[in-house]
Amino acid sequence: MKTMNELFLHFLKDVYYAERQISKALPKMAKAAQNPQLQQAFTEHREETQHQIERLQQVFEALGKRAQGVTCEAINGLIEECEELLDEAKEPSAMRDAGLIACGQAVEHYEMARYGSLVAWAKLAGQKDVVTLLEQTLAEEKKADTLLNKLANEGINKAAKAA
Amino acid sequence: MKTMNELFLHFLKDVYYAERQISKALPKMAKAAQNPQLQQAFTEHREETQHQIERLQQVFEALGKRAQGVTCEAINGLIEECEELLDEAKEPSAMRDAGLIACGQAVEHYEMARYGSLVAWAKLAGQKDVVTLLEQTLAEEKKADTLLNKLANEGINKAAKAA
């Protein structure tokens, strides 16, 4: 790896792999959630993730490259932590929902970091179309994180404390 | 795991493990960095991390628990990605620095997510001293992320493009 284009491509493949893993994990998180709004948030973010995957495919295309993932140990670890939580808290509960929100927010933060770097590098390279695609996704990840925060603060955390 | 206290303790152990791994990784990142300001940023954040570990020990103490980590696969994955980068880009360069910044920012974002959840739960439990300790660290992680952004935007990314 010697050029910024190669660095960009490496992280693009990393996030492409990550999004596909997230897309598989979100239905399980929706199923595990007890709170209906949290179920809905995970389900809707799963649909959003499908569009994000398509956007990444468009980015690969714009660069004249084949859409391809590289194993991203960070996202594997983040998803594993979520599975561990469900292993240790076997029954649906507001407490488990609070934990699921924390896991979801860690995933959103990972994506914010990755898309933040990719946007900065695409801007630097003057690739306006790529910037537009990646910025759309970055905005969605921030919105998803804000929604999870809202669900935690507006009810789930208090319900978990009271239980 | 059935109560919010147990959930809190689980994530506290997770971030305690994470901080100790980060504390081991940062000297390697500082050594790998070519840009002197980036070297300094990693070195100073390593010192900050030592204080963050001590703060976590104070939190364990406030809860009457022994300071103890649990393996955090997410941080292991994040650090592994950084090592992979150094494997693929063997020579120090502005491009490698840009990649190191991206790795560092992913770590900061992970910590922001974790401390964000812990602060919310400690507030809920009315543990003011714990909130104060964790909020100090959360502010430091945000500041570290902002500094990395600044270093990328103010020179390293452009140097990497020009190289």
GROMACS .gro file of C-alpha atoms in nm:
model
  326
    1MET     CA    1   0.000   0.000   0.000
    2LYS     CA    2   0.170   0.316  -0.120
    3THR     CA    3  -0.086   0.573  -0.241
    4MET     CA    4  -0.389   0.751  -0.098
    5ASN     CA    5  -0.602   0.574  -0.362
    6GLU     CA    6  -0.488   0.239  -0.223
    7LEU     CA    7  -0.554   0.353   0.133
    8PHE     CA    8  -0.902   0.473   0.032
    9LEU     CA    9  -0.976   0.145  -0.143
   10HIS     CA   10  -0.862  -0.058   0.159
   11PHE     CA   11  -1.096   0.126   0.396
   12LEU     CA   12  -1.376   0.115   0.138
   13LYS     CA   13  -1.348  -0.265   0.126
   14ASP     CA   14  -1.336  -0.270   0.507
   15VAL     CA   15  -1.661  -0.074   0.541
   16TYR     CA   16  -1.824  -0.275   0.260
   17TYR     CA   17  -1.757  -0.593   0.459
   18ALA     CA   18  -1.874  -0.419   0.777
   19GLU     CA   19  -2.206  -0.303   0.626
   20ARG     CA   20  -2.284  -0.653   0.504
   21GLN     CA   21  -2.216  -0.799   0.849
   22ILE     CA   22  -2.432  -0.527   1.007
   23SER     CA   23  -2.709  -0.605   0.763
   24LYS     CA   24  -2.704  -0.966   0.890
   25ALA     CA   25  -2.687  -0.865   1.257
   26LEU     CA   26  -2.967  -0.606   1.260
   27PRO     CA   27  -3.259  -0.851   1.209
   28LYS     CA   28  -3.130  -1.048   1.511
   29MET     CA   29  -3.109  -0.728   1.716
   30ALA     CA   30  -3.464  -0.632   1.609
   31LYS     CA   31  -3.588  -0.977   1.709
   32ALA     CA   32  -3.412  -0.960   2.046
   33ALA     CA   33  -3.548  -0.613   2.131
   34GLN     CA   34  -3.848  -0.598   2.362
   35ASN     CA   35  -3.942  -0.232   2.309
   36PRO     CA   36  -4.149  -0.193   1.987
   37GLN     CA   37  -3.984   0.138   1.895
   38LEU     CA   38  -3.641  -0.017   1.932
   39GLN     CA   39  -3.750  -0.314   1.717
   40GLN     CA   40  -3.866  -0.063   1.456
   41ALA     CA   41  -3.543   0.139   1.477
   42PHE     CA   42  -3.330  -0.171   1.411
   43THR     CA   43  -3.563  -0.289   1.132
   44GLU     CA   44  -3.563   0.048   0.959
   45HIS     CA   45  -3.187   0.082   0.995
   46ARG     CA   46  -3.153  -0.257   0.831
   47GLU     CA   47  -3.338  -0.123   0.525
   48GLU     CA   48  -3.117   0.184   0.532
   49THR     CA   49  -2.811  -0.044   0.547
   50GLN     CA   50  -2.920  -0.214   0.224
   51HIS     CA   51  -2.917   0.127   0.053
   52GLN     CA   52  -2.579   0.203   0.208
   53ILE     CA   53  -2.441  -0.120   0.058
   54GLU     CA   54  -2.576  -0.015  -0.284
   55ARG     CA   55  -2.413   0.326  -0.242
   56LEU     CA   56  -2.079   0.159  -0.167
   57GLN     CA   57  -2.121  -0.048  -0.485
   58GLN     CA   58  -2.171   0.280  -0.673
   59VAL     CA   59  -1.850   0.414  -0.517
   60PHE     CA   60  -1.656   0.105  -0.630
   61GLU     CA   61  -1.804   0.155  -0.978
   62ALA     CA   62  -1.708   0.524  -0.984
   63LEU     CA   63  -1.351   0.417  -0.908
   64GLY     CA   64  -1.360   0.149  -1.178
   65LYS     CA   65  -1.315  -0.126  -0.920
   66ARG     CA   66  -1.505  -0.443  -0.841
   67ALA     CA   67  -1.712  -0.424  -0.520
   68GLN     CA   68  -1.525  -0.645  -0.275
   69GLY     CA   69  -1.494  -0.671   0.102
   70VAL     CA   70  -1.196  -0.735   0.328
   71THR     CA   71  -1.249  -0.893   0.669
   72CYS     CA   72  -1.297  -0.619   0.922
   73GLU     CA   73  -1.207  -0.753   1.265
   74ALA     CA   74  -1.346  -0.444   1.435
   75ILE     CA   75  -1.701  -0.502   1.315
   76ASN     CA   76  -1.672  -0.874   1.388
   77GLY     CA   77  -1.573  -0.782   1.743
   78LEU     CA   78  -1.856  -0.531   1.781
   79ILE     CA   79  -2.112  -0.786   1.664
   80GLU     CA   80  -1.958  -1.052   1.887
   81GLU     CA   81  -2.003  -0.821   2.188
   82CYS     CA   82  -2.368  -0.788   2.100
   83GLU     CA   83  -2.404  -1.167   2.080
   84GLU     CA   84  -2.227  -1.202   2.416
   85LEU     CA   85  -2.480  -0.962   2.569
   86LEU     CA   86  -2.767  -1.176   2.439
   87ASP     CA   87  -2.592  -1.483   2.577
   88GLU     CA   88  -2.555  -1.331   2.922
   89ALA     CA   89  -2.900  -1.171   2.934
   90LYS     CA   90  -3.114  -1.450   2.796
   91GLU     CA   91  -3.461  -1.305   2.855
   92PRO     CA   92  -3.600  -0.996   2.678
   93SER     CA   93  -3.609  -0.703   2.921
   94ALA     CA   94  -3.569  -0.326   2.931
   95MET     CA   95  -3.217  -0.385   3.071
   96ARG     CA   96  -3.129  -0.601   2.771
   97ASP     CA   97  -3.275  -0.333   2.544
   98ALA     CA   98  -3.046  -0.076   2.712
   99GLY     CA   99  -2.753  -0.307   2.638
  100LEU     CA  100  -2.865  -0.357   2.277
  101ILE     CA  101  -2.878   0.021   2.234
  102ALA     CA  102  -2.521   0.048   2.367
  103CYS     CA  103  -2.408  -0.220   2.118
  104GLY     CA  104  -2.593  -0.045   1.835
  105GLN     CA  105  -2.436   0.289   1.922
  106ALA     CA  106  -2.087   0.138   1.921
  107VAL     CA  107  -2.155   0.010   1.568
  108GLU     CA  108  -2.286   0.351   1.456
  109HIS     CA  109  -1.978   0.520   1.602
  110TYR     CA  110  -1.749   0.280   1.418
  111GLU     CA  111  -1.924   0.364   1.093
  112MET     CA  112  -1.912   0.738   1.165
  113ALA     CA  113  -1.535   0.714   1.209
  114ARG     CA  114  -1.489   0.511   0.888
  115TYR     CA  115  -1.717   0.725   0.669
  116GLY     CA  116  -1.564   1.040   0.820
  117SER     CA  117  -1.217   0.933   0.700
  118LEU     CA  118  -1.347   0.820   0.360
  119VAL     CA  119  -1.533   1.150   0.304
  120ALA     CA  120  -1.220   1.351   0.393
  121TRP     CA  121  -1.006   1.148   0.152
  122ALA     CA  122  -1.263   1.161  -0.132
  123LYS     CA  123  -1.285   1.540  -0.091
  124LEU     CA  124  -0.908   1.560  -0.110
  125ALA     CA  125  -0.913   1.360  -0.431
  126GLY     CA  126  -1.181   1.592  -0.574
  127GLN     CA  127  -1.422   1.299  -0.628
  128LYS     CA  128  -1.746   1.493  -0.585
  129ASP     CA  129  -1.987   1.210  -0.673
  130VAL     CA  130  -1.816   0.979  -0.426
  131VAL     CA  131  -1.828   1.248  -0.156
  132THR     CA  132  -2.203   1.293  -0.211
  133LEU     CA  133  -2.270   0.919  -0.180
  134LEU     CA  134  -2.058   0.875   0.133
  135GLU     CA  135  -2.192   1.190   0.300
  136GLN     CA  136  -2.549   1.063   0.261
  137THR     CA  137  -2.456   0.748   0.449
  138LEU     CA  138  -2.257   0.937   0.713
  139ALA     CA  139  -2.565   1.153   0.782
  140GLU     CA  140  -2.779   0.839   0.817
  141GLU     CA  141  -2.538   0.681   1.066
  142LYS     CA  142  -2.541   0.997   1.279
  143LYS     CA  143  -2.920   1.004   1.267
  144ALA     CA  144  -2.939   0.637   1.369
  145ASP     CA  145  -2.711   0.705   1.666
  146THR     CA  146  -2.924   1.004   1.770
  147LEU     CA  147  -3.241   0.795   1.750
  148LEU     CA  148  -3.090   0.524   1.972
  149ASN     CA  149  -2.990   0.792   2.222
  150LYS     CA  150  -3.343   0.928   2.219
  151LEU     CA  151  -3.498   0.584   2.276
  152ALA     CA  152  -3.260   0.522   2.568
  153ASN     CA  153  -3.322   0.859   2.731
  154GLU     CA  154  -3.694   0.877   2.669
  155GLY     CA  155  -3.793   0.552   2.829
  156ILE     CA  156  -3.583   0.239   2.796
  157ASN     CA  157  -3.316   0.336   3.053
  158LYS     CA  158  -3.580   0.439   3.308
  159ALA     CA  159  -3.782   0.123   3.246
  160ALA     CA  160  -3.462  -0.076   3.295
  161LYS     CA  161  -3.388   0.099   3.623
  162ALA     CA  162  -3.742   0.042   3.751
  163ALA     CA  163  -3.745  -0.329   3.658
  164MET     CA  164  -2.717  -1.059   3.381
  165LYS     CA  165  -3.045  -0.926   3.515
  166THR     CA  166  -3.002  -0.574   3.654
  167MET     CA  167  -2.879  -0.238   3.530
  168ASN     CA  168  -2.597  -0.260   3.787
  169GLU     CA  169  -2.480  -0.583   3.628
  170LEU     CA  170  -2.506  -0.432   3.280
  171PHE     CA  171  -2.307  -0.129   3.394
  172LEU     CA  172  -2.041  -0.348   3.551
  173HIS     CA  173  -2.010  -0.560   3.236
  174PHE     CA  174  -1.947  -0.256   3.016
  175LEU     CA  175  -1.715  -0.107   3.279
  176LYS     CA  176  -1.501  -0.421   3.266
  177ASP     CA  177  -1.513  -0.409   2.887
  178VAL     CA  178  -1.382  -0.054   2.870
  179TYR     CA  179  -1.124  -0.125   3.143
  180TYR     CA  180  -0.983  -0.403   2.925
  181ALA     CA  181  -1.005  -0.174   2.620
  182GLU     CA  182  -0.814   0.113   2.784
  183ARG     CA  183  -0.534  -0.120   2.888
  184GLN     CA  184  -0.503  -0.254   2.533
  185ILE     CA  185  -0.507   0.101   2.395
  186SER     CA  186  -0.236   0.197   2.640
  187LYS     CA  187  -0.017  -0.080   2.493
  188ALA     CA  188  -0.102   0.010   2.131
  189LEU     CA  189  -0.043   0.387   2.149
  190PRO     CA  190   0.339   0.374   2.191
  191LYS     CA  191   0.355   0.157   1.876
  192MET     CA  192   0.136   0.405   1.690
  193ALA     CA  193   0.354   0.695   1.808
  194LYS     CA  194   0.664   0.509   1.692
  195ALA     CA  195   0.508   0.434   1.353
  196ALA     CA  196   0.398   0.793   1.291
  197GLN     CA  197   0.618   1.005   1.067
  198ASN     CA  198   0.467   1.346   1.144
  199PRO     CA  199   0.611   1.487   1.470
  200GLN     CA  200   0.277   1.638   1.578
  201LEU     CA  201   0.105   1.305   1.525
  202GLN     CA  202   0.378   1.130   1.725
  203GLN     CA  203   0.319   1.382   2.002
  204ALA     CA  204  -0.060   1.340   1.987
  205PHE     CA  205  -0.033   0.961   2.031
  206THR     CA  206   0.228   0.998   2.307
  207GLU     CA  207   0.021   1.251   2.500
  208HIS     CA  208  -0.294   1.046   2.458
  209ARG     CA  209  -0.107   0.750   2.601
  210GLU     CA  210  -0.039   0.950   2.919
  211GLU     CA  211  -0.403   1.055   2.926
  212THR     CA  212  -0.502   0.689   2.890
  213GLN     CA  213  -0.304   0.605   3.205
  214HIS     CA  214  -0.516   0.859   3.396
  215GLN     CA  215  -0.829   0.716   3.239
  216ILE     CA  216  -0.734   0.371   3.366
  217GLU     CA  217  -0.687   0.515   3.716
  218ARG     CA  218  -1.029   0.682   3.691
  219LEU     CA  219  -1.185   0.349   3.600
  220GLN     CA  220  -1.018   0.195   3.905
  221GLN     CA  221  -1.179   0.471   4.114
  222VAL     CA  222  -1.517   0.386   3.959
  223PHE     CA  223  -1.474   0.017   4.050
  224GLU     CA  224  -1.381   0.128   4.403
  225ALA     CA  225  -1.686   0.356   4.429
  226LEU     CA  226  -1.901   0.055   4.340
  227GLY     CA  227  -1.723  -0.165   4.593
  228LYS     CA  228  -1.591  -0.393   4.318
  229ARG     CA  229  -1.247  -0.519   4.226
  230ALA     CA  230  -1.104  -0.357   3.911
  231GLN     CA  231  -1.118  -0.630   3.650
  232GLY     CA  232  -1.134  -0.648   3.271
  233VAL     CA  233  -1.330  -0.871   3.035
  234THR     CA  234  -1.198  -0.941   2.687
  235CYS     CA  235  -1.335  -0.682   2.451
  236GLU     CA  236  -1.330  -0.824   2.099
  237ALA     CA  237  -1.416  -0.485   1.951
  238ILE     CA  238  -1.099  -0.317   2.073
  239ASN     CA  239  -0.894  -0.622   1.979
  240GLY     CA  240  -1.036  -0.590   1.628
  241LEU     CA  241  -0.971  -0.216   1.611
  242ILE     CA  242  -0.609  -0.262   1.716
  243GLU     CA  243  -0.569  -0.555   1.475
  244GLU     CA  244  -0.682  -0.328   1.190
  245CYS     CA  245  -0.416  -0.081   1.287
  246GLU     CA  246  -0.152  -0.355   1.286
  247GLU     CA  247  -0.275  -0.471   0.945
  248LEU     CA  248  -0.230  -0.119   0.811
  249LEU     CA  249   0.130  -0.114   0.935
  250ASP     CA  250   0.181  -0.455   0.775
  251GLU     CA  251   0.052  -0.339   0.438
  252ALA     CA  252   0.222   0.000   0.444
  253LYS     CA  253   0.567  -0.092   0.570
  254GLU     CA  254   0.747   0.241   0.525
  255PRO     CA  255   0.667   0.558   0.724
  256SER     CA  256   0.486   0.806   0.499
  257ALA     CA  257   0.220   1.077   0.509
  258MET     CA  258  -0.022   0.821   0.358
  259ARG     CA  259   0.050   0.580   0.644
  260ASP     CA  260   0.002   0.867   0.889
  261ALA     CA  261  -0.340   0.934   0.732
  262GLY     CA  262  -0.425   0.567   0.787
  263LEU     CA  263  -0.298   0.578   1.146
  264ILE     CA  264  -0.523   0.877   1.210
  265ALA     CA  265  -0.821   0.684   1.072
  266CYS     CA  266  -0.736   0.392   1.303
  267GLY     CA  267  -0.697   0.625   1.600
  268GLN     CA  268  -1.029   0.794   1.529
  269ALA     CA  269  -1.209   0.458   1.514
  270VAL     CA  270  -1.068   0.380   1.861
  271GLU     CA  271  -1.177   0.722   1.994
  272HIS     CA  272  -1.525   0.669   1.852
  273TYR     CA  273  -1.551   0.331   2.018
  274GLU     CA  274  -1.460   0.486   2.350
  275MET     CA  275  -1.704   0.774   2.301
  276ALA     CA  276  -1.984   0.524   2.247
  277ARG     CA  277  -1.888   0.318   2.554
  278TYR     CA  278  -1.838   0.613   2.791
  279GLY     CA  279  -2.157   0.772   2.655
  280SER     CA  280  -2.359   0.467   2.762
  281LEU     CA  281  -2.181   0.440   3.097
  282VAL     CA  282  -2.239   0.809   3.176
  283ALA     CA  283  -2.611   0.777   3.092
  284TRP     CA  284  -2.647   0.471   3.318
  285ALA     CA  285  -2.449   0.625   3.606
  286LYS     CA  286  -2.670   0.936   3.587
  287LEU     CA  287  -2.977   0.716   3.599
  288ALA     CA  288  -2.841   0.545   3.910
  289GLY     CA  289  -2.773   0.885   4.070
  290GLN     CA  290  -2.401   0.804   4.112
  291LYS     CA  291  -2.269   1.158   4.086
  292ASP     CA  292  -1.902   1.081   4.162
  293VAL     CA  293  -1.898   0.809   3.900
  294VAL     CA  294  -2.062   1.042   3.647
  295THR     CA  295  -1.794   1.307   3.712
  296LEU     CA  296  -1.510   1.060   3.659
  297LEU     CA  297  -1.655   0.912   3.340
  298GLU     CA  298  -1.750   1.249   3.195
  299GLN     CA  299  -1.390   1.371   3.234
  300THR     CA  300  -1.269   1.078   3.026
  301LEU     CA  301  -1.549   1.118   2.770
  302ALA     CA  302  -1.445   1.482   2.719
  303GLU     CA  303  -1.081   1.372   2.671
  304GLU     CA  304  -1.176   1.113   2.408
  305LYS     CA  305  -1.375   1.372   2.214
  306LYS     CA  306  -1.083   1.614   2.233
  307ALA     CA  307  -0.841   1.345   2.112
  308ASP     CA  308  -1.068   1.274   1.814
  309THR     CA  309  -1.090   1.646   1.731
  310LEU     CA  310  -0.711   1.680   1.746
  311LEU     CA  311  -0.665   1.385   1.506
  312ASN     CA  312  -0.915   1.549   1.270
  313LYS     CA  313  -0.723   1.873   1.289
  314LEU     CA  314  -0.388   1.705   1.214
  315ALA     CA  315  -0.543   1.525   0.914
  316ASN     CA  316  -0.706   1.838   0.772
  317GLU     CA  317  -0.424   2.078   0.844
  318GLY     CA  318  -0.149   1.896   0.666
  319ILE     CA  319  -0.119   1.518   0.676
  320ASN     CA  320  -0.393   1.445   0.420
  321LYS     CA  321  -0.255   1.704   0.178
  322ALA     CA  322   0.101   1.578   0.224
  323ALA     CA  323  -0.027   1.224   0.159
  324LYS     CA  324  -0.201   1.336  -0.160
  325ALA     CA  325   0.108   1.520  -0.284
  326ALA     CA  326   0.343   1.227  -0.213
   0.00000   0.00000   0.00000
